[in-house]
Amino acid sequence: MDIRLSGVSHSYDDFEVLRDISLDIPSGKIVCIVGPSGCGKSTLLRFIGGLEKPTRGEVLQIGSPPADCLNPLTYIFQDFALLPWRSVRGNISLVLEDQGIRGPRAEAIIADVLTRTKLSEFHKALPKQLSGGMKQRVAIARALAVNPAVMLMDEPLSALDSQTRELLMDDLVSLWSRTPFTAVYVTHNLAEAVRLGHSIVVMSRRPGEIREVVHLETPLDQRHYGDSALEEKQKYLWHLMREEARAADAELVHV
């Protein structure tokens, strides 16, 4: 299932947030969205997820989700959103219970996503017993359990230290390489964008417009820390954003 944004604009009264966003998100690709603080990245993600409607324009779902998809559009948040009284297995099973799936079918799905996210031996652990990186793995496993058509990822690694972030980026690449998924990935971190994105949407400061869409040809599993080509892409992204980021920062301080 593809996602198409056509002329999406949004204002809160006289406060213009987004202006004329048109974008295609193809099935099986990870599209990263970067831009200055306050440019409307998370607002755009809410429109894609159907949590809000834009003032103008439309968000279209092109084609059908996978036959075994339980929830076409599934979020992964930076704060993990785990229930503290439920174990790893219990947090994953919750999304299946919501779909009326229990018994052997649920157990098979849970076992599969625990294996894919390297959590099998931690299935009985409570969130308080897990590191931040492990908690985010649980959130990813929970999202995978419903086999979404599109994963909507809002700064999913921003609360983690740099080492854990690198490890989880490796995990995401490994997951995608085994079973390609579609994702819209909002981040402030340009290193994450060039590590994970098949394309990177660079937005201007508010009102957010698309400045450029940067495509990366290097396969995900061939990208690595210290790669000179990726570092050049990261520098180019910062070149596109630097003055916009300074202006946006000045606006935020003024407010």
Short mmCIF file of C-alpha atoms in Angstrom, two decimals:
data_model
loop_
_atom_site.label_atom_id
_atom_site.label_comp_id
_atom_site.label_asym_id
_atom_site.label_seq_id
_atom_site.Cartn_x
_atom_site.Cartn_y
_atom_site.Cartn_z
CA MET A 1 0.00 0.00 0.00
CA ASP A 2 1.38 3.39 -1.04
CA ILE A 3 0.63 6.71 0.63
CA ARG A 4 0.12 9.86 -1.43
CA LEU A 5 -0.05 13.37 0.01
CA SER A 6 -1.56 15.92 -2.34
CA GLY A 7 -1.45 19.64 -1.60
CA VAL A 8 -1.54 19.18 2.18
CA SER A 9 -1.68 22.51 4.02
CA HIS A 10 -2.68 23.26 7.58
CA SER A 11 -3.32 26.24 9.81
CA TYR A 12 -4.44 26.67 13.41
CA ASP A 13 -6.57 29.80 13.07
CA ASP A 14 -4.10 32.30 11.55
CA PHE A 15 -1.05 30.21 12.47
CA GLU A 16 0.15 28.45 9.28
CA VAL A 17 1.98 25.21 10.02
CA LEU A 18 2.26 23.38 6.68
CA ARG A 19 2.01 24.62 3.11
CA ASP A 20 1.30 22.59 -0.04
CA ILE A 21 2.95 19.27 0.81
CA SER A 22 2.80 16.75 -2.04
CA LEU A 23 4.67 13.50 -1.57
CA ASP A 24 4.54 9.82 -2.55
CA ILE A 25 5.53 7.16 0.00
CA PRO A 26 6.08 3.92 -1.93
CA SER A 27 5.44 0.49 -0.49
CA GLY A 28 8.49 -1.27 0.93
CA LYS A 29 10.55 1.90 1.42
CA ILE A 30 11.60 3.98 4.43
CA VAL A 31 11.00 7.69 3.93
CA CYS A 32 12.65 9.96 6.49
CA ILE A 33 11.40 13.48 7.20
CA VAL A 34 13.86 16.05 8.55
CA GLY A 35 13.65 19.78 9.10
CA PRO A 36 14.03 22.58 11.66
CA SER A 37 12.20 22.49 14.97
CA GLY A 38 8.59 23.56 14.62
CA CYS A 39 8.37 22.93 10.86
CA GLY A 40 5.41 20.55 11.18
CA LYS A 41 7.06 17.12 10.86
CA SER A 42 5.02 15.46 13.61
CA THR A 43 1.85 17.24 12.46
CA LEU A 44 2.39 15.77 9.00
CA LEU A 45 2.81 12.32 10.53
CA ARG A 46 -0.52 12.71 12.35
CA PHE A 47 -2.21 13.48 9.04
CA ILE A 48 -0.71 10.38 7.45
CA GLY A 49 -1.91 8.32 10.41
CA GLY A 50 -5.41 9.77 10.24
CA LEU A 51 -5.27 11.27 13.73
CA GLU A 52 -6.03 14.73 12.33
CA LYS A 53 -7.24 16.18 9.04
CA PRO A 54 -5.41 18.95 7.20
CA THR A 55 -7.07 22.28 6.48
CA ARG A 56 -6.53 21.69 2.76
CA GLY A 57 -5.36 18.82 0.58
CA GLU A 58 -5.69 15.09 1.11
CA VAL A 59 -3.85 11.98 2.22
CA LEU A 60 -4.62 8.95 0.07
CA GLN A 61 -3.98 5.26 0.59
CA ILE A 62 -3.18 3.72 -2.79
CA GLY A 63 -3.76 -0.02 -3.11
CA SER A 64 -4.62 -2.52 -0.41
CA PRO A 65 -2.76 -3.47 2.77
CA PRO A 66 -1.33 -7.00 3.06
CA ALA A 67 -3.94 -9.73 3.40
CA ASP A 68 -2.85 -10.52 6.98
CA CYS A 69 -2.55 -6.85 8.03
CA LEU A 70 -4.40 -6.21 11.31
CA ASN A 71 -3.77 -2.46 11.51
CA PRO A 72 -2.75 -0.61 8.31
CA LEU A 73 -1.17 2.41 10.03
CA THR A 74 0.77 1.77 13.23
CA TYR A 75 2.74 4.25 15.37
CA ILE A 76 6.07 3.84 17.16
CA PHE A 77 6.73 6.67 19.63
CA GLN A 78 9.91 7.94 21.30
CA ASP A 79 8.51 7.28 24.79
CA PHE A 80 7.85 3.55 24.06
CA ALA A 81 4.21 3.68 25.34
CA LEU A 82 4.46 0.35 27.18
CA LEU A 83 2.10 -0.73 29.94
CA PRO A 84 4.33 -1.04 33.04
CA TRP A 85 2.28 -3.85 34.63
CA ARG A 86 2.48 -6.08 31.55
CA SER A 87 5.44 -8.22 30.59
CA VAL A 88 7.17 -8.00 27.21
CA ARG A 89 4.88 -10.77 25.95
CA GLY A 90 1.85 -9.07 27.51
CA ASN A 91 2.58 -5.73 25.86
CA ILE A 92 2.83 -7.43 22.48
CA SER A 93 -0.26 -9.57 23.02
CA LEU A 94 -2.34 -6.47 23.86
CA VAL A 95 -2.56 -5.38 20.21
CA LEU A 96 -3.67 -8.89 19.24
CA GLU A 97 -6.29 -9.00 21.99
CA ASP A 98 -7.71 -5.76 20.57
CA GLN A 99 -8.22 -7.67 17.31
CA GLY A 100 -9.79 -10.66 19.06
CA ILE A 101 -6.76 -12.85 18.38
CA ARG A 102 -5.90 -15.29 21.17
CA GLY A 103 -4.71 -18.85 21.63
CA PRO A 104 -2.36 -20.65 19.22
CA ARG A 105 -2.57 -17.99 16.51
CA ALA A 106 -1.57 -15.24 18.95
CA GLU A 107 1.22 -17.37 20.38
CA ALA A 108 2.63 -17.98 16.90
CA ILE A 109 2.62 -14.27 16.06
CA ILE A 110 4.19 -13.33 19.40
CA ALA A 111 6.89 -15.99 19.09
CA ASP A 112 7.72 -14.76 15.58
CA VAL A 113 8.11 -11.08 16.49
CA LEU A 114 10.04 -11.92 19.67
CA THR A 115 12.51 -13.87 17.53
CA ARG A 116 12.75 -11.15 14.88
CA THR A 117 13.49 -8.48 17.50
CA LYS A 118 15.83 -10.68 19.59
CA LEU A 119 13.57 -10.57 22.64
CA SER A 120 12.66 -14.22 23.11
CA GLU A 121 14.64 -14.68 26.31
CA PHE A 122 13.15 -11.51 27.81
CA HIS A 123 9.49 -12.35 27.20
CA LYS A 124 8.64 -12.45 30.91
CA ALA A 125 10.42 -9.21 31.83
CA LEU A 126 8.53 -6.09 32.91
CA PRO A 127 9.37 -2.72 31.28
CA LYS A 128 11.07 -1.50 34.49
CA GLN A 129 13.58 -4.33 34.09
CA LEU A 130 14.58 -3.27 30.58
CA SER A 131 16.98 -0.68 29.21
CA GLY A 132 15.70 2.09 26.95
CA GLY A 133 16.90 0.23 23.88
CA MET A 134 15.15 -2.96 24.92
CA LYS A 135 11.92 -1.05 25.60
CA GLN A 136 12.01 0.36 22.09
CA ARG A 137 12.57 -3.15 20.72
CA VAL A 138 9.37 -4.17 22.50
CA ALA A 139 7.55 -1.24 20.90
CA ILE A 140 8.86 -2.31 17.49
CA ALA A 141 7.85 -5.93 18.13
CA ARG A 142 4.37 -4.78 19.12
CA ALA A 143 4.08 -2.82 15.87
CA LEU A 144 5.30 -5.77 13.80
CA ALA A 145 2.74 -8.06 15.45
CA VAL A 146 -0.12 -6.38 13.56
CA ASN A 147 1.80 -6.56 10.26
CA PRO A 148 1.11 -2.91 9.41
CA ALA A 149 1.03 -1.61 5.86
CA VAL A 150 2.91 1.50 7.04
CA MET A 151 4.83 2.14 10.26
CA LEU A 152 4.77 5.76 11.45
CA MET A 153 7.87 6.42 13.53
CA ASP A 154 8.03 9.70 15.46
CA GLU A 155 11.58 10.31 16.77
CA PRO A 156 11.75 6.65 17.89
CA LEU A 157 15.44 6.72 18.91
CA SER A 158 15.76 10.28 20.24
CA ALA A 159 15.49 9.27 23.91
CA LEU A 160 18.38 6.81 23.65
CA ASP A 161 22.13 7.22 24.05
CA SER A 162 24.31 7.18 20.92
CA GLN A 163 25.54 3.60 21.35
CA THR A 164 22.04 2.21 21.83
CA ARG A 165 20.83 4.28 18.89
CA GLU A 166 23.48 2.72 16.63
CA LEU A 167 22.52 -0.79 17.73
CA LEU A 168 18.83 -0.17 17.13
CA MET A 169 19.54 1.28 13.69
CA ASP A 170 21.36 -1.97 12.92
CA ASP A 171 18.32 -3.88 14.19
CA LEU A 172 15.93 -1.88 12.01
CA VAL A 173 18.10 -2.46 8.94
CA SER A 174 18.23 -6.17 9.71
CA LEU A 175 14.45 -6.32 10.11
CA TRP A 176 13.88 -4.47 6.85
CA SER A 177 16.41 -6.61 4.97
CA ARG A 178 14.62 -9.82 6.01
CA THR A 179 11.09 -8.53 5.41
CA PRO A 180 10.91 -5.08 3.74
CA PHE A 181 8.38 -2.81 5.38
CA THR A 182 7.07 0.68 4.63
CA ALA A 183 7.85 3.42 7.13
CA VAL A 184 7.62 7.18 7.53
CA TYR A 185 10.39 8.13 9.94
CA VAL A 186 10.47 11.60 11.53
CA THR A 187 13.81 12.61 13.04
CA HIS A 188 16.02 15.57 13.92
CA ASN A 189 19.09 13.33 13.61
CA LEU A 190 20.62 13.52 10.13
CA ALA A 191 22.86 10.50 10.80
CA GLU A 192 19.73 8.41 11.42
CA ALA A 193 18.17 9.71 8.22
CA VAL A 194 21.12 8.75 6.00
CA ARG A 195 21.48 5.38 7.75
CA LEU A 196 17.83 4.36 7.42
CA GLY A 197 16.16 6.34 4.65
CA HIS A 198 15.67 5.28 1.06
CA SER A 199 14.69 8.91 0.56
CA ILE A 200 14.89 11.94 2.84
CA VAL A 201 12.34 14.73 2.73
CA VAL A 202 13.93 18.04 3.78
CA MET A 203 11.41 20.57 5.06
CA SER A 204 11.72 24.33 5.46
CA ARG A 205 11.01 26.24 8.64
CA ARG A 206 7.40 27.09 9.44
CA PRO A 207 5.22 27.08 7.47
CA GLY A 208 6.75 23.74 6.52
CA GLU A 209 7.27 23.19 2.82
CA ILE A 210 9.31 20.52 1.01
CA ARG A 211 12.67 22.04 0.08
CA GLU A 212 14.05 18.90 -1.52
CA VAL A 213 13.70 15.12 -1.58
CA VAL A 214 17.13 13.48 -1.39
CA HIS A 215 17.41 9.88 -2.63
CA LEU A 216 20.03 7.42 -1.39
CA GLU A 217 21.05 4.61 -3.72
CA THR A 218 23.31 2.62 -1.37
CA PRO A 219 21.44 -0.47 -0.08
CA LEU A 220 20.56 -0.26 3.61
CA ASP A 221 22.63 -3.30 4.55
CA GLN A 222 25.73 -1.76 2.95
CA ARG A 223 25.61 1.47 4.94
CA HIS A 224 27.72 1.76 8.05
CA TYR A 225 29.11 4.25 10.54
CA GLY A 226 32.01 6.23 9.06
CA ASP A 227 30.95 5.63 5.44
CA SER A 228 32.34 8.65 3.53
CA ALA A 229 29.47 8.70 1.00
CA LEU A 230 26.91 8.81 3.81
CA GLU A 231 28.88 11.52 5.59
CA GLU A 232 28.78 13.60 2.39
CA LYS A 233 25.00 13.12 2.18
CA GLN A 234 24.70 14.19 5.82
CA LYS A 235 26.77 17.31 5.10
CA TYR A 236 24.57 18.09 2.11
CA LEU A 237 21.42 17.76 4.24
CA TRP A 238 22.87 20.11 6.83
CA HIS A 239 23.80 22.55 4.04
CA LEU A 240 20.14 22.53 2.98
CA MET A 241 18.91 22.99 6.54
CA ARG A 242 21.48 25.17 8.29
CA GLU A 243 20.10 28.64 7.59
CA GLU A 244 16.52 27.41 7.99
CA ALA A 245 17.42 25.89 11.36
CA ARG A 246 19.06 29.13 12.53
CA ALA A 247 16.04 31.17 11.49
CA ALA A 248 13.64 28.71 13.12
CA ASP A 249 15.68 28.78 16.34
CA ALA A 250 15.58 32.58 16.39
CA GLU A 251 11.79 32.51 15.90
CA LEU A 252 11.36 30.06 18.78
CA VAL A 253 13.55 32.21 21.07
CA HIS A 254 11.60 35.32 20.07
CA VAL A 255 8.29 33.62 20.95
#
